[in-house]
Amino acid sequence: MVHSPANAAVVSFTGDGNFSNVTNCSGGSPGCSISADKNVLKMSGASWPTGQPSTLTITDITGTNITTDQNDYVIGMITWVNRATYNTDQNFNVQYTFTLNFTSPNNSFDSQVFNLNITQPTNPTPDNVFNISQATLNNLGPFTLNGVTISDIHFAEYGDGWYNGSTWKNPEYGTSTLKILADFTFATAAPPVPEASTWAMMILGFAGVGFVAYRRKRAGSALPAA
């Protein structure tokens, strides 16, 4: 039996990330920097011949008018472009904050702060983002929404890198995206209970069927024997 949603719940949200508080990253040329919108971390050092550094770029996610169950729905994203750079700080720290804010079917939000440690070892060893922990992400929420359950919030890597639950690695010249995914499950309603008038009509109908069957049986019994 197919159940319909218990109500007309519509989910809308924003998944917002930002970088802040870079430390131990001023010795390179150039040093680390964060964009004005706090969505891009430029790591120290430069590549040849463009002079571009390696970058971590946050993509903020807006979800609107979600009305059906969703599996592994993207609620957050960081893309890492790892260039072969020189004059780098090989070990530094930065904070990454992720905030999930629901505005429909009702307001509910929470944030988690990740104290990242980033290393840029000498090539060809892959670079690392440490402490981007699934255990920390597990503390996001819980979110109490009317008629909707948010569950299984987790990181998943796409691209050239790999992720083991706490450390994100990316080889030289690699592009890796770490997505934050979640499941949305809408409540279902049981079949509607008939109204009192409907019950009365059903009872009368059953009684009528029984009466007709009874009359047929009696009529059959009254026939004379051959």
mmCIF file of C-alpha atoms in Angstrom:
data_model
loop_
_atom_site.group_PDB
_atom_site.id
_atom_site.type_symbol
_atom_site.label_atom_id
_atom_site.label_comp_id
_atom_site.label_asym_id
_atom_site.label_seq_id
_atom_site.Cartn_x
_atom_site.Cartn_y
_atom_site.Cartn_z
ATOM 1 C CA MET A 1 0.000 0.000 0.000
ATOM 2 C CA VAL A 2 1.350 3.411 -0.923
ATOM 3 C CA HIS A 3 1.210 5.939 1.885
ATOM 4 C CA SER A 4 0.971 9.645 1.235
ATOM 5 C CA PRO A 5 2.883 12.308 3.220
ATOM 6 C CA ALA A 6 1.325 13.055 6.588
ATOM 7 C CA ASN A 7 1.326 16.732 5.736
ATOM 8 C CA ALA A 8 2.407 19.072 2.997
ATOM 9 C CA ALA A 9 5.934 19.469 4.405
ATOM 10 C CA VAL A 10 8.329 21.437 2.212
ATOM 11 C CA VAL A 11 12.017 21.514 3.147
ATOM 12 C CA SER A 12 14.206 24.563 2.543
ATOM 13 C CA PHE A 13 17.718 24.995 3.934
ATOM 14 C CA THR A 14 21.160 26.517 3.501
ATOM 15 C CA GLY A 15 24.441 24.701 4.056
ATOM 16 C CA ASP A 16 27.003 27.426 4.725
ATOM 17 C CA GLY A 17 30.731 27.025 5.326
ATOM 18 C CA ASN A 18 33.567 29.422 6.093
ATOM 19 C CA PHE A 19 37.268 29.508 6.858
ATOM 20 C CA SER A 20 38.857 31.561 9.652
ATOM 21 C CA ASN A 21 41.843 31.873 11.972
ATOM 22 C CA VAL A 22 44.796 30.730 9.869
ATOM 23 C CA THR A 23 47.916 30.144 11.977
ATOM 24 C CA ASN A 24 51.536 29.184 11.209
ATOM 25 C CA CYS A 25 51.123 30.103 7.559
ATOM 26 C CA SER A 26 53.026 33.347 7.013
ATOM 27 C CA GLY A 27 56.455 31.977 6.172
ATOM 28 C CA GLY A 28 55.669 31.028 2.579
ATOM 29 C CA SER A 29 55.728 33.314 -0.421
ATOM 30 C CA PRO A 30 52.997 34.326 -0.616
ATOM 31 C CA GLY A 31 51.500 33.274 2.708
ATOM 32 C CA CYS A 32 48.034 31.875 3.281
ATOM 33 C CA SER A 33 44.999 34.075 2.757
ATOM 34 C CA ILE A 34 41.210 33.803 3.053
ATOM 35 C CA SER A 35 38.826 35.461 0.601
ATOM 36 C CA ALA A 36 36.498 38.247 1.739
ATOM 37 C CA ASP A 37 33.485 35.906 1.683
ATOM 38 C CA LYS A 38 35.512 33.376 3.736
ATOM 39 C CA ASN A 39 34.822 30.648 1.184
ATOM 40 C CA VAL A 40 38.297 30.300 -0.346
ATOM 41 C CA LEU A 41 41.529 29.413 1.434
ATOM 42 C CA LYS A 42 44.633 30.134 -0.628
ATOM 43 C CA MET A 43 47.446 28.025 0.739
ATOM 44 C CA SER A 44 50.940 29.446 0.917
ATOM 45 C CA GLY A 45 53.309 29.085 -2.000
ATOM 46 C CA ALA A 46 52.990 29.413 -5.765
ATOM 47 C CA SER A 47 53.027 27.143 -8.796
ATOM 48 C CA TRP A 48 54.999 27.560 -12.011
ATOM 49 C CA PRO A 49 54.356 29.237 -14.424
ATOM 50 C CA THR A 50 51.007 30.710 -13.292
ATOM 51 C CA GLY A 51 52.002 31.585 -9.744
ATOM 52 C CA GLN A 52 48.694 30.169 -8.479
ATOM 53 C CA PRO A 53 48.571 28.466 -5.063
ATOM 54 C CA SER A 54 46.719 25.366 -4.011
ATOM 55 C CA THR A 55 43.191 26.199 -2.847
ATOM 56 C CA LEU A 56 40.305 24.947 -0.754
ATOM 57 C CA THR A 57 36.989 26.366 -2.010
ATOM 58 C CA ILE A 58 33.686 26.073 -0.164
ATOM 59 C CA THR A 59 30.478 25.877 -2.200
ATOM 60 C CA ASP A 60 27.477 27.032 -0.175
ATOM 61 C CA ILE A 61 24.358 24.963 -0.854
ATOM 62 C CA THR A 62 20.753 26.192 -0.971
ATOM 63 C CA GLY A 63 17.961 23.634 -1.029
ATOM 64 C CA THR A 64 14.380 24.727 -1.732
ATOM 65 C CA ASN A 65 10.995 23.093 -2.274
ATOM 66 C CA ILE A 66 12.071 19.561 -1.336
ATOM 67 C CA THR A 67 8.906 17.494 -0.894
ATOM 68 C CA THR A 68 9.995 13.862 -1.342
ATOM 69 C CA ASP A 69 12.460 11.489 0.314
ATOM 70 C CA GLN A 70 16.105 12.147 -0.580
ATOM 71 C CA ASN A 71 19.110 9.851 -0.220
ATOM 72 C CA ASP A 72 22.638 11.330 -0.053
ATOM 73 C CA TYR A 73 21.400 14.846 -0.785
ATOM 74 C CA VAL A 74 24.275 17.356 -1.007
ATOM 75 C CA ILE A 75 24.143 19.885 1.848
ATOM 76 C CA GLY A 76 27.774 21.079 1.811
ATOM 77 C CA MET A 77 30.915 20.939 -0.338
ATOM 78 C CA ILE A 78 34.646 21.750 -0.346
ATOM 79 C CA THR A 79 36.785 21.446 -3.486
ATOM 80 C CA TRP A 80 40.565 21.079 -3.169
ATOM 81 C CA VAL A 81 42.786 21.968 -6.122
ATOM 82 C CA ASN A 82 46.295 20.775 -5.273
ATOM 83 C CA ARG A 83 49.019 22.387 -7.360
ATOM 84 C CA ALA A 84 52.715 21.582 -7.300
ATOM 85 C CA THR A 85 53.932 24.667 -5.416
ATOM 86 C CA TYR A 86 57.189 26.063 -4.049
ATOM 87 C CA ASN A 87 57.963 28.443 -1.153
ATOM 88 C CA THR A 88 55.218 26.863 0.939
ATOM 89 C CA ASP A 89 54.402 26.584 4.608
ATOM 90 C CA GLN A 90 54.425 22.836 5.027
ATOM 91 C CA ASN A 91 52.404 22.643 8.235
ATOM 92 C CA PHE A 92 49.687 25.127 9.272
ATOM 93 C CA ASN A 93 46.201 25.347 10.784
ATOM 94 C CA VAL A 94 42.827 26.849 9.897
ATOM 95 C CA GLN A 95 39.291 26.640 11.250
ATOM 96 C CA TYR A 96 36.439 25.395 9.079
ATOM 97 C CA THR A 97 32.885 26.033 10.290
ATOM 98 C CA PHE A 98 29.853 24.355 8.749
ATOM 99 C CA THR A 99 26.334 25.595 9.522
ATOM 100 C CA LEU A 100 23.147 23.834 8.448
ATOM 101 C CA ASN A 101 20.098 26.105 8.711
ATOM 102 C CA PHE A 102 16.556 24.932 7.958
ATOM 103 C CA THR A 103 13.894 27.581 7.316
ATOM 104 C CA SER A 104 11.045 25.230 6.328
ATOM 105 C CA PRO A 105 8.940 23.412 7.425
ATOM 106 C CA ASN A 106 10.197 25.166 10.567
ATOM 107 C CA ASN A 107 13.372 26.812 11.817
ATOM 108 C CA SER A 108 16.192 24.588 13.071
ATOM 109 C CA PHE A 109 19.951 25.049 12.788
ATOM 110 C CA ASP A 110 23.308 23.937 14.170
ATOM 111 C CA SER A 111 27.037 24.452 13.497
ATOM 112 C CA GLN A 112 30.222 22.479 13.975
ATOM 113 C CA VAL A 113 33.804 23.787 13.995
ATOM 114 C CA PHE A 114 36.665 21.721 12.558
ATOM 115 C CA ASN A 115 40.194 22.670 13.641
ATOM 116 C CA LEU A 116 42.052 21.621 10.516
ATOM 117 C CA ASN A 117 45.749 20.863 10.291
ATOM 118 C CA ILE A 118 47.090 21.055 6.725
ATOM 119 C CA THR A 119 50.435 19.724 5.528
ATOM 120 C CA GLN A 120 52.121 20.341 2.176
ATOM 121 C CA PRO A 121 55.103 17.954 2.176
ATOM 122 C CA THR A 122 57.756 17.927 -0.507
ATOM 123 C CA ASN A 123 56.562 16.333 -3.755
ATOM 124 C CA PRO A 124 55.546 13.695 -4.712
ATOM 125 C CA THR A 125 54.001 12.899 -1.303
ATOM 126 C CA PRO A 126 50.263 13.730 -1.235
ATOM 127 C CA ASP A 127 49.116 16.720 0.799
ATOM 128 C CA ASN A 128 46.868 16.256 3.823
ATOM 129 C CA VAL A 129 43.965 17.903 5.597
ATOM 130 C CA PHE A 130 43.814 16.417 9.087
ATOM 131 C CA ASN A 131 40.976 16.641 11.666
ATOM 132 C CA ILE A 132 38.157 16.965 9.137
ATOM 133 C CA SER A 133 36.474 14.364 11.262
ATOM 134 C CA GLN A 134 33.284 12.418 10.701
ATOM 135 C CA ALA A 135 33.068 12.132 14.495
ATOM 136 C CA THR A 136 32.784 15.928 14.706
ATOM 137 C CA LEU A 137 30.211 16.040 11.911
ATOM 138 C CA ASN A 138 28.163 13.437 13.800
ATOM 139 C CA ASN A 139 27.529 16.115 16.440
ATOM 140 C CA LEU A 140 25.639 18.286 13.932
ATOM 141 C CA GLY A 141 21.995 18.483 14.982
ATOM 142 C CA PRO A 142 19.728 16.764 15.760
ATOM 143 C CA PHE A 143 17.265 18.726 13.663
ATOM 144 C CA THR A 144 13.630 18.726 14.743
ATOM 145 C CA LEU A 145 11.461 19.364 11.702
ATOM 146 C CA ASN A 146 7.717 18.977 11.348
ATOM 147 C CA GLY A 147 7.067 15.800 9.381
ATOM 148 C CA VAL A 148 10.671 15.304 8.173
ATOM 149 C CA THR A 149 13.627 13.364 9.604
ATOM 150 C CA ILE A 150 17.216 14.378 8.746
ATOM 151 C CA SER A 151 19.687 11.507 9.137
ATOM 152 C CA ASP A 152 22.974 9.940 8.012
ATOM 153 C CA ILE A 153 24.887 13.228 7.681
ATOM 154 C CA HIS A 154 28.333 12.239 6.432
ATOM 155 C CA PHE A 155 31.367 13.172 4.336
ATOM 156 C CA ALA A 156 32.020 11.524 0.958
ATOM 157 C CA GLU A 157 35.007 12.104 -1.347
ATOM 158 C CA TYR A 158 34.693 12.521 -5.131
ATOM 159 C CA GLY A 159 37.660 12.933 -7.453
ATOM 160 C CA ASP A 160 41.395 12.284 -7.232
ATOM 161 C CA GLY A 161 41.770 12.208 -3.449
ATOM 162 C CA TRP A 162 40.634 9.895 -0.688
ATOM 163 C CA TYR A 163 39.098 10.232 2.765
ATOM 164 C CA ASN A 164 39.241 7.838 5.730
ATOM 165 C CA GLY A 165 36.899 9.445 8.243
ATOM 166 C CA SER A 166 39.361 11.960 9.685
ATOM 167 C CA THR A 167 42.076 12.647 7.091
ATOM 168 C CA TRP A 168 41.583 13.958 3.559
ATOM 169 C CA LYS A 169 44.458 13.367 1.117
ATOM 170 C CA ASN A 170 45.037 14.756 -2.367
ATOM 171 C CA PRO A 171 47.954 13.966 -4.709
ATOM 172 C CA GLU A 172 49.902 16.631 -6.568
ATOM 173 C CA TYR A 173 47.914 18.028 -9.523
ATOM 174 C CA GLY A 174 44.789 16.405 -8.056
ATOM 175 C CA THR A 175 41.305 17.877 -7.739
ATOM 176 C CA SER A 176 39.222 16.384 -4.960
ATOM 177 C CA THR A 177 35.771 17.319 -3.654
ATOM 178 C CA LEU A 178 34.581 16.459 -0.166
ATOM 179 C CA LYS A 179 30.789 16.592 -0.026
ATOM 180 C CA ILE A 180 28.515 16.587 3.005
ATOM 181 C CA LEU A 181 25.491 14.372 2.331
ATOM 182 C CA ALA A 182 22.259 13.707 4.223
ATOM 183 C CA ASP A 183 19.046 11.708 3.964
ATOM 184 C CA PHE A 184 15.625 13.385 4.158
ATOM 185 C CA THR A 185 12.730 11.105 5.134
ATOM 186 C CA PHE A 186 9.189 12.425 5.046
ATOM 187 C CA ALA A 187 6.639 11.031 7.493
ATOM 188 C CA THR A 188 3.885 8.856 6.063
ATOM 189 C CA ALA A 189 0.259 8.686 7.132
ATOM 190 C CA ALA A 190 -1.853 5.583 7.773
ATOM 191 C CA PRO A 191 -4.946 5.111 5.575
ATOM 192 C CA PRO A 192 -7.727 7.489 6.659
ATOM 193 C CA VAL A 193 -10.281 6.234 9.214
ATOM 194 C CA PRO A 194 -13.836 6.240 7.783
ATOM 195 C CA GLU A 195 -16.177 8.843 9.231
ATOM 196 C CA ALA A 196 -19.118 7.782 11.436
ATOM 197 C CA SER A 197 -21.616 8.192 8.595
ATOM 198 C CA THR A 198 -19.454 5.972 6.387
ATOM 199 C CA TRP A 199 -19.357 3.283 9.074
ATOM 200 C CA ALA A 200 -23.162 3.427 9.373
ATOM 201 C CA MET A 201 -23.622 2.961 5.640
ATOM 202 C CA MET A 202 -21.165 0.047 5.629
ATOM 203 C CA ILE A 203 -23.000 -1.662 8.521
ATOM 204 C CA LEU A 204 -26.361 -1.222 6.787
ATOM 205 C CA GLY A 205 -24.856 -2.624 3.601
ATOM 206 C CA PHE A 206 -23.496 -5.702 5.383
ATOM 207 C CA ALA A 207 -26.851 -6.186 7.157
ATOM 208 C CA GLY A 208 -28.693 -5.976 3.832
ATOM 209 C CA VAL A 209 -26.428 -8.564 2.237
ATOM 210 C CA GLY A 210 -26.979 -10.897 5.198
ATOM 211 C CA PHE A 211 -30.756 -10.448 5.051
ATOM 212 C CA VAL A 212 -30.908 -11.241 1.330
ATOM 213 C CA ALA A 213 -28.795 -14.364 1.869
ATOM 214 C CA TYR A 214 -31.069 -15.417 4.720
ATOM 215 C CA ARG A 215 -34.217 -15.021 2.590
ATOM 216 C CA ARG A 216 -32.670 -17.052 -0.224
ATOM 217 C CA LYS A 217 -31.771 -19.787 2.200
ATOM 218 C CA ARG A 218 -35.273 -19.848 3.686
ATOM 219 C CA ALA A 219 -36.845 -19.864 0.244
ATOM 220 C CA GLY A 220 -34.709 -22.820 -0.746
ATOM 221 C CA SER A 221 -35.694 -24.763 2.382
ATOM 222 C CA ALA A 222 -39.437 -24.226 1.688
ATOM 223 C CA LEU A 223 -39.400 -25.947 -1.724
ATOM 224 C CA PRO A 224 -41.398 -29.250 -1.757
ATOM 225 C CA ALA A 225 -39.447 -32.449 -1.965
ATOM 226 C CA ALA A 226 -39.459 -34.114 -5.362
#
